Amino acid sequence: MIYIENIYAKEVMDSRGNPTVMASVLLSDGTLQNAIVPSGASTGKREALELRDKDSNRYLGKGVLKACENIETTIANNLIGLNPYDQSHIDMILQELDGTENFSNLGANATLGVSMAIARASASSLNIPLYRYLGGANALTLPTPMLNIINGGSHADNTVDFQEYMIMPLGFENFSQALRASAEVYHHLKSILKDLGHITSIGDEGGFAPNLKSNEEPIEAILRAIEKAGYKIGEDIAIALDVASSEFVENGIYHLKGEDKKLSAEELIEYYERLVAKYPIVSIEDGLSEDDWRGWELLTKKLGSKIQLVGDDLFVTNKKILQEGIDKNIANAILIKPNQIGTVSQTMQTVRLAQRNNYKCIMSHRSGESEDAFIADFAVALNTGEIKTGSTARSERIAKYNRLLEIEGEIAQTEYIGKVLFK
C-alpha cells in the first residue's frame, strides 16, 4: 500500500511580494509534489484564518514560519503513514487536529497547503491528471473566464470604488477562442486608456488601474475595447463587476468616494438597477456588505431573476453560511476560494451544496497568487463552469489560463458553456 512518507513546508513568495506557504508531500513510491497557498487582500471576516507570525522584524509581520512549523510537526506527525488517496479522511483529520471552525490554531494556510499537496501527489502517483483524480470521468467542462481588466478598490491605488471590472467571453465555441478574444480586448483597452492620457500600470490581478472620474467610466472604456476588437457587445463578450462593497460600507451606509455619494442599501440597489439597464452586465459580486443580509434579500428580489448575484465575502466558501443563504433566498451564485475554508474536501462539499440548489459556482484565485495552477484543474474537476483568475497579464494569472489550455487539449470532448451560462 502506498502511504504518506513525509511532509515538508517552506516559506516562499507570492505575487505581491509577501511570504506564503509551500507544502510538499512525499509518498512511499517516491512521488513528491508541492502546493503553494494564495492570499487575499479583500477578505471576508468569516473566512478561515491565515496564520501569520506577526514578527515585525520579518516581512513586516507577515511571515509564515509558524504555519510551516505546524505542517512539519503537528500535521506531519498525524498524517505520515496514512493512505494519501482517502482525501476526505485526511481533510477530516486536519479539521480535528485544529479543533476550531476557522483553523485558528494550525492556520488555514497550513492545512490547505497540505490538503492540496496530498491531492496533487495522489494524482501524480496514479499517473492521472489532477482534474481527473478529483473529478473522475465527469470532469469535462472548461470554465468561462471572468477576466479582471480594470482594477479599483483595494486592488489598486486609484479613484475607482468598484474592485473589479471584468469581461466574460460568452459567445465562443471553446475556451481557447474565448481566451484569445479576451486577450485582444485587453490589448485594445490598453491602447484606448493610453490615448485618453491615462497611465496603464496594472493592479494586483493584472487589470489596468487608471484614475477615472466615475464608476461607469471603466465600463464605457471596456465597451469601446470590445467594439474595437471586433466583437459584439453583450453577445460575444459581456461585463461582470466585483463591487466588494464591504470595503466601503460604514454603519450601513455605502460611500462611493470616487463619486462623492453616500447611499443606503436601497439606494445602492437602485444604482445597480440603472447600471444593469444601461450596460450588458451579467454578474455582480458582493453588491452589498457581508453583514447586510436584509439588503441582500432585497437585491436578490430586484435583480436575482435578471443577472448573476455572487456571494464572496457573504458566503466565504462555507457550506453552513451558504445553506443559510439558500434558506433565505439570498444571491444565486457563490465564489469558490479554497483558502477561505481550509481544505480541498470542504471546498468540494460547498460546491456540491451550491450545485444541488442551482447556485452557480465560480472558482477563484486570490490577489496574492503564485505559479501554482491548482484551481484550474479544480474548476474542471468540479464542473464549476466559471473561473476568476485575473487578466491576460502577470505570469501567476497566465499560469492558470495556460493550464486550462493544456487541459482543453487533453480532453477529447470538452464543454464550453459560455453561450448558455445566462440563458
XYZ file of C-alpha atoms in Angstrom:
423
model
C 0.000 0.000 0.000
C 1.211 3.493 -0.873
C 1.414 5.761 2.160
C 2.471 9.282 3.102
C 6.177 9.082 3.897
C 6.912 12.686 4.804
C 5.523 16.223 4.736
C 7.620 19.364 4.465
C 6.955 23.106 4.367
C 8.769 26.186 3.162
C 8.168 29.916 3.301
C 8.038 31.189 -0.305
C 6.880 34.397 -2.016
C 3.517 35.303 -3.531
C 2.777 37.739 -6.370
C 2.515 40.721 -4.019
C 5.961 40.056 -2.576
C 4.591 38.650 0.670
C 5.549 35.288 2.168
C 3.234 32.327 1.830
C 3.308 28.582 2.494
C 4.544 25.895 0.129
C 3.718 22.404 1.369
C 5.496 19.330 -0.026
C 4.296 15.732 0.283
C 6.477 12.672 -0.303
C 4.767 9.327 -0.880
C 6.304 5.912 -0.258
C 6.552 5.236 -4.006
C 8.870 8.238 -4.402
C 6.234 10.690 -5.639
C 6.971 14.233 -4.467
C 4.542 17.104 -5.105
C 4.126 20.669 -3.863
C 1.318 23.176 -3.426
C 1.507 26.930 -2.808
C -1.247 28.685 -0.864
C -2.647 32.013 -2.146
C -3.572 35.030 -0.017
C -6.331 37.619 -0.333
C -6.303 41.399 0.119
C -10.065 41.915 0.277
C -11.053 39.268 2.820
C -14.343 38.322 4.425
C -14.234 38.476 8.196
C -15.740 34.974 8.492
C -13.240 33.195 6.269
C -10.710 30.727 7.632
C -7.703 32.189 9.408
C -4.465 32.778 7.545
C -1.795 32.295 10.212
C 0.899 34.994 10.181
C 3.857 35.267 12.563
C 3.286 38.944 13.468
C 7.034 39.355 13.999
C 7.696 42.955 12.954
C 11.352 42.131 12.328
C 10.459 39.805 9.428
C 8.376 40.685 6.362
C 6.565 43.454 8.302
C 4.978 40.792 10.494
C 3.628 38.722 7.578
C 5.978 35.747 7.902
C 4.518 32.228 7.883
C 7.193 30.294 9.754
C 4.706 29.229 12.421
C 2.348 27.803 9.787
C 5.294 25.939 8.252
C 6.261 24.622 11.676
C 2.709 23.393 12.243
C 2.941 21.450 8.992
C 6.240 19.784 9.854
C 5.220 18.905 13.433
C 1.539 18.511 14.331
C 0.260 17.808 10.825
C 3.131 15.592 9.664
C 3.128 13.587 12.902
C -0.533 12.715 12.396
C -0.605 12.109 8.630
C 2.618 10.188 7.974
C 1.798 6.537 7.282
C -1.759 7.213 6.081
C -3.308 6.335 2.713
C -2.990 9.510 0.570
C -5.876 8.541 -1.709
C -8.513 8.993 1.007
C -8.740 12.777 0.647
C -11.870 13.279 2.727
C -10.438 11.270 5.631
C -7.184 13.227 5.562
C -9.025 16.554 5.446
C -11.257 15.476 8.335
C -8.135 14.716 10.382
C -6.819 18.209 9.594
C -10.058 19.701 10.906
C -9.905 17.576 14.052
C -6.256 18.425 14.675
C -7.045 22.114 14.562
C -10.225 21.852 16.611
C -11.723 25.204 15.558
C -14.242 26.285 12.941
C -11.794 28.621 11.179
C -8.439 26.834 11.600
C -7.264 29.459 14.065
C -4.816 27.009 15.698
C -2.920 25.482 12.778
C -3.797 28.146 10.200
C -5.797 27.551 7.025
C -2.656 28.339 5.035
C -1.054 25.307 6.684
C -3.990 22.909 6.287
C -4.860 23.918 2.724
C -1.253 23.635 1.578
C -1.062 20.072 2.858
C -4.519 19.180 1.547
C -3.693 20.397 -1.969
C -0.239 18.807 -1.987
C -1.683 15.439 -0.973
C -4.296 15.611 -3.739
C -1.626 16.507 -6.281
C 0.753 13.787 -5.076
C -2.027 11.190 -5.198
C -2.906 12.120 -8.777
C 0.751 12.006 -9.785
C 1.236 8.643 -8.085
C -1.664 7.206 -10.074
C -0.320 8.856 -13.240
C -3.538 10.731 -13.965
C -4.193 14.488 -14.242
C -5.327 16.297 -11.106
C -8.688 17.247 -12.652
C -9.361 13.593 -13.459
C -8.310 12.429 -9.982
C -10.623 14.926 -8.250
C -13.470 14.904 -10.770
C -13.495 11.465 -12.386
C -14.913 10.842 -15.842
C -17.397 13.701 -15.420
C -14.673 16.382 -15.427
C -15.416 17.811 -18.874
C -16.399 21.478 -18.592
C -13.828 24.168 -19.353
C -14.818 27.198 -17.283
C -15.893 30.504 -18.765
C -13.360 33.048 -17.527
C -14.193 36.282 -15.740
C -11.195 38.450 -16.595
C -10.454 41.403 -14.343
C -9.191 44.029 -16.799
C -9.743 47.226 -14.785
C -8.848 47.214 -11.092
C -10.197 49.506 -8.415
C -10.961 49.384 -4.704
C -8.404 47.571 -2.551
C -6.754 46.047 -5.641
C -5.460 49.370 -6.943
C -4.372 52.790 -5.757
C -6.852 54.846 -7.758
C -10.188 56.678 -7.512
C -12.451 53.835 -8.667
C -14.695 52.375 -5.937
C -15.587 49.033 -7.512
C -12.853 46.457 -7.077
C -13.041 44.618 -10.404
C -14.394 45.339 -13.861
C -14.424 42.064 -15.743
C -15.222 40.761 -19.187
C -16.892 37.404 -19.787
C -16.369 35.848 -23.241
C -19.697 34.082 -23.636
C -20.264 33.716 -27.374
C -17.497 31.286 -28.285
C -17.286 27.625 -29.157
C -14.392 26.720 -26.888
C -12.086 28.009 -24.165
C -9.129 28.808 -26.414
C -11.274 31.026 -28.659
C -12.694 32.775 -25.606
C -9.247 33.391 -24.176
C -7.922 34.759 -27.460
C -10.818 37.208 -27.733
C -10.286 38.327 -24.147
C -6.583 38.970 -24.742
C -7.421 41.039 -27.813
C -9.891 43.156 -25.854
C -7.310 43.632 -23.108
C -4.720 44.976 -25.557
C -7.234 47.287 -27.230
C -8.228 48.580 -23.797
C -4.605 49.456 -23.093
C -4.450 51.492 -26.305
C -7.717 53.277 -25.509
C -6.610 54.214 -21.992
C -3.265 55.389 -23.317
C -4.929 57.558 -25.969
C -7.093 59.114 -23.239
C -3.953 60.092 -21.352
C -4.280 57.537 -18.559
C -1.419 55.555 -17.083
C -1.548 51.873 -17.970
C 0.099 50.427 -14.899
C -1.616 47.310 -13.607
C -3.089 46.248 -10.282
C -2.663 43.064 -8.262
C -4.627 40.907 -10.691
C -3.265 42.258 -13.962
C -6.008 44.755 -14.752
C -5.273 48.375 -15.535
C -5.664 50.873 -12.711
C -6.432 54.281 -14.246
C -7.743 57.260 -12.279
C -11.160 57.565 -13.869
C -13.829 60.075 -12.897
C -16.724 57.740 -12.093
C -17.591 54.084 -11.579
C -19.232 53.988 -15.013
C -16.239 55.282 -16.954
C -14.389 51.934 -16.753
C -17.425 50.202 -18.270
C -17.520 52.707 -21.131
C -13.818 52.170 -21.831
C -14.244 48.382 -21.834
C -17.204 48.564 -24.232
C -15.099 50.624 -26.621
C -12.348 47.996 -26.385
C -14.798 45.174 -27.166
C -16.035 47.033 -30.255
C -12.508 47.927 -31.367
C -11.530 44.247 -31.095
C -14.376 43.392 -33.468
C -16.710 41.613 -31.060
C -20.413 42.072 -30.328
C -21.125 43.753 -27.004
C -23.291 41.609 -24.751
C -23.430 38.751 -27.217
C -19.800 37.778 -27.682
C -18.473 39.487 -24.578
C -20.394 40.785 -21.551
C -19.499 42.718 -18.397
C -19.207 41.458 -14.813
C -18.493 43.517 -11.693
C -16.957 42.715 -8.337
C -18.110 45.637 -6.227
C -16.563 44.371 -2.945
C -18.951 46.679 -1.100
C -17.805 45.520 2.352
C -14.724 47.650 1.667
C -16.679 50.928 1.511
C -19.604 50.458 3.895
C -19.780 52.124 7.294
C -22.711 51.850 9.692
C -24.942 50.600 6.899
C -24.106 53.473 4.533
C -22.224 52.824 1.307
C -19.753 55.600 0.496
C -18.815 55.800 -3.180
C -15.844 58.085 -2.663
C -14.971 58.335 -6.345
C -18.375 59.885 -6.993
C -18.802 61.502 -3.567
C -22.075 59.654 -2.908
C -23.405 58.176 0.335
C -26.132 55.624 -0.322
C -28.383 53.375 1.714
C -28.697 49.732 0.665
C -31.952 50.543 -1.122
C -30.347 53.443 -2.991
C -27.331 51.329 -3.958
C -29.641 48.633 -5.314
C -31.418 51.265 -7.408
C -27.997 52.358 -8.652
C -27.262 48.767 -9.733
C -30.634 48.529 -11.454
C -29.768 51.582 -13.542
C -26.365 50.130 -14.430
C -27.875 46.775 -15.454
C -30.491 48.532 -17.598
C -27.826 50.668 -19.282
C -24.968 48.188 -19.778
C -24.608 44.469 -20.704
C -23.825 43.454 -17.096
C -24.474 39.769 -16.429
C -22.935 39.370 -12.957
C -22.431 41.454 -9.810
C -20.309 40.115 -6.971
C -20.622 41.317 -3.360
C -23.052 44.047 -4.336
C -23.822 44.573 -0.656
C -21.871 44.093 2.561
C -21.338 40.653 4.076
C -23.353 41.833 7.105
C -26.236 43.341 5.136
C -28.402 40.248 4.803
C -31.602 42.282 4.766
C -30.224 44.317 1.874
C -29.174 41.125 0.092
C -32.762 39.850 0.285
C -33.953 42.989 -1.486
C -31.105 42.872 -4.021
C -31.955 39.262 -4.865
C -35.639 40.117 -5.198
C -34.888 43.030 -7.526
C -32.130 41.558 -9.706
C -31.897 37.827 -8.959
C -34.019 36.843 -11.960
C -32.053 39.113 -14.313
C -28.363 38.632 -13.525
C -25.931 36.519 -11.543
C -25.564 37.753 -7.951
C -22.383 36.335 -6.440
C -21.623 35.971 -2.745
C -17.911 36.095 -1.891
C -17.395 37.856 1.459
C -21.026 36.913 2.056
C -20.525 33.126 1.914
C -16.703 32.690 2.227
C -16.922 29.197 0.635
C -18.568 27.961 3.839
C -21.377 25.446 3.366
C -23.097 26.405 6.630
C -23.291 30.057 5.640
C -24.299 29.107 2.100
C -27.116 26.962 3.482
C -28.383 29.978 5.405
C -28.315 31.973 2.184
C -30.195 29.241 0.341
C -32.824 29.117 3.086
C -33.303 32.895 2.911
C -33.190 33.033 -0.904
C -30.128 35.280 -0.903
C -27.928 35.576 -4.034
C -27.861 32.928 -6.759
C -24.143 32.203 -7.087
C -21.096 31.661 -4.895
C -17.421 32.406 -5.355
C -15.251 29.419 -4.504
C -11.907 30.167 -2.826
C -10.323 27.110 -1.196
C -8.267 29.194 1.236
C -11.450 30.724 2.645
C -12.444 27.353 4.081
C -9.192 25.430 4.627
C -9.214 22.054 2.821
C -9.917 20.531 -0.579
C -12.781 18.371 0.736
C -14.599 21.229 2.441
C -14.371 23.206 -0.785
C -15.909 20.300 -2.696
C -18.733 19.990 -0.159
C -19.636 23.648 -0.613
C -19.650 23.308 -4.401
C -21.904 20.244 -4.235
C -24.356 22.055 -1.959
C -24.460 25.040 -4.300
C -24.957 22.936 -7.418
C -27.739 20.894 -5.794
C -29.577 24.147 -5.115
C -28.998 25.677 -8.563
C -26.478 28.242 -7.330
C -23.780 28.891 -9.919
C -20.168 28.394 -8.802
C -17.150 30.476 -9.772
C -13.735 29.024 -8.944
C -11.490 31.876 -7.870
C -7.897 32.934 -7.359
C -6.776 35.477 -4.742
C -4.985 38.777 -5.280
C -1.825 37.273 -3.757
C -1.135 34.341 -6.080
C 1.702 32.134 -7.329
C 2.612 29.945 -10.265
C 0.518 27.153 -8.711
C -2.381 26.353 -11.081
C -4.329 24.032 -8.759
C -7.587 25.964 -9.211
C -7.545 25.442 -12.977
C -7.731 21.663 -12.501
C -10.153 22.147 -9.611
C -12.580 24.175 -11.755
C -12.653 21.433 -14.390
C -12.890 18.666 -11.791
C -15.952 20.235 -10.179
C -17.529 21.499 -13.432
C -17.933 24.943 -11.904
C -18.500 26.431 -15.348
C -16.856 29.748 -14.409
C -13.449 30.847 -13.157
C -11.949 34.106 -11.914
C -8.211 34.256 -12.260
C -7.276 37.755 -13.370
C -6.469 39.417 -16.676
C -4.325 38.115 -19.502
C -1.244 39.623 -17.848
C 1.089 38.660 -14.962
C 2.548 35.180 -15.030
C 0.797 33.985 -11.849
C -2.535 34.602 -13.621
C -1.421 33.280 -17.001
C -0.298 30.038 -15.319
C -3.966 29.190 -14.715
C -5.032 30.040 -18.270
C -2.161 28.070 -19.770
C -3.080 25.078 -17.622
C -6.678 25.295 -18.860
C -5.382 25.345 -22.444
C -3.416 22.185 -21.651
C -6.491 20.524 -20.189
C -8.569 21.502 -23.217
C -6.016 19.699 -25.380
C -6.128 16.582 -23.197
C -9.893 16.039 -23.009
C -11.415 14.547 -26.157
C -14.857 16.125 -25.762
C -14.734 19.306 -23.727
C -17.716 21.517 -22.966
C -17.604 25.314 -23.027
C -20.925 26.640 -21.766
C -20.498 30.397 -22.190
C -23.374 30.618 -24.678
C -25.867 29.025 -22.282
C -24.495 30.268 -18.977
C -27.035 33.073 -18.572
C -29.854 31.834 -20.776
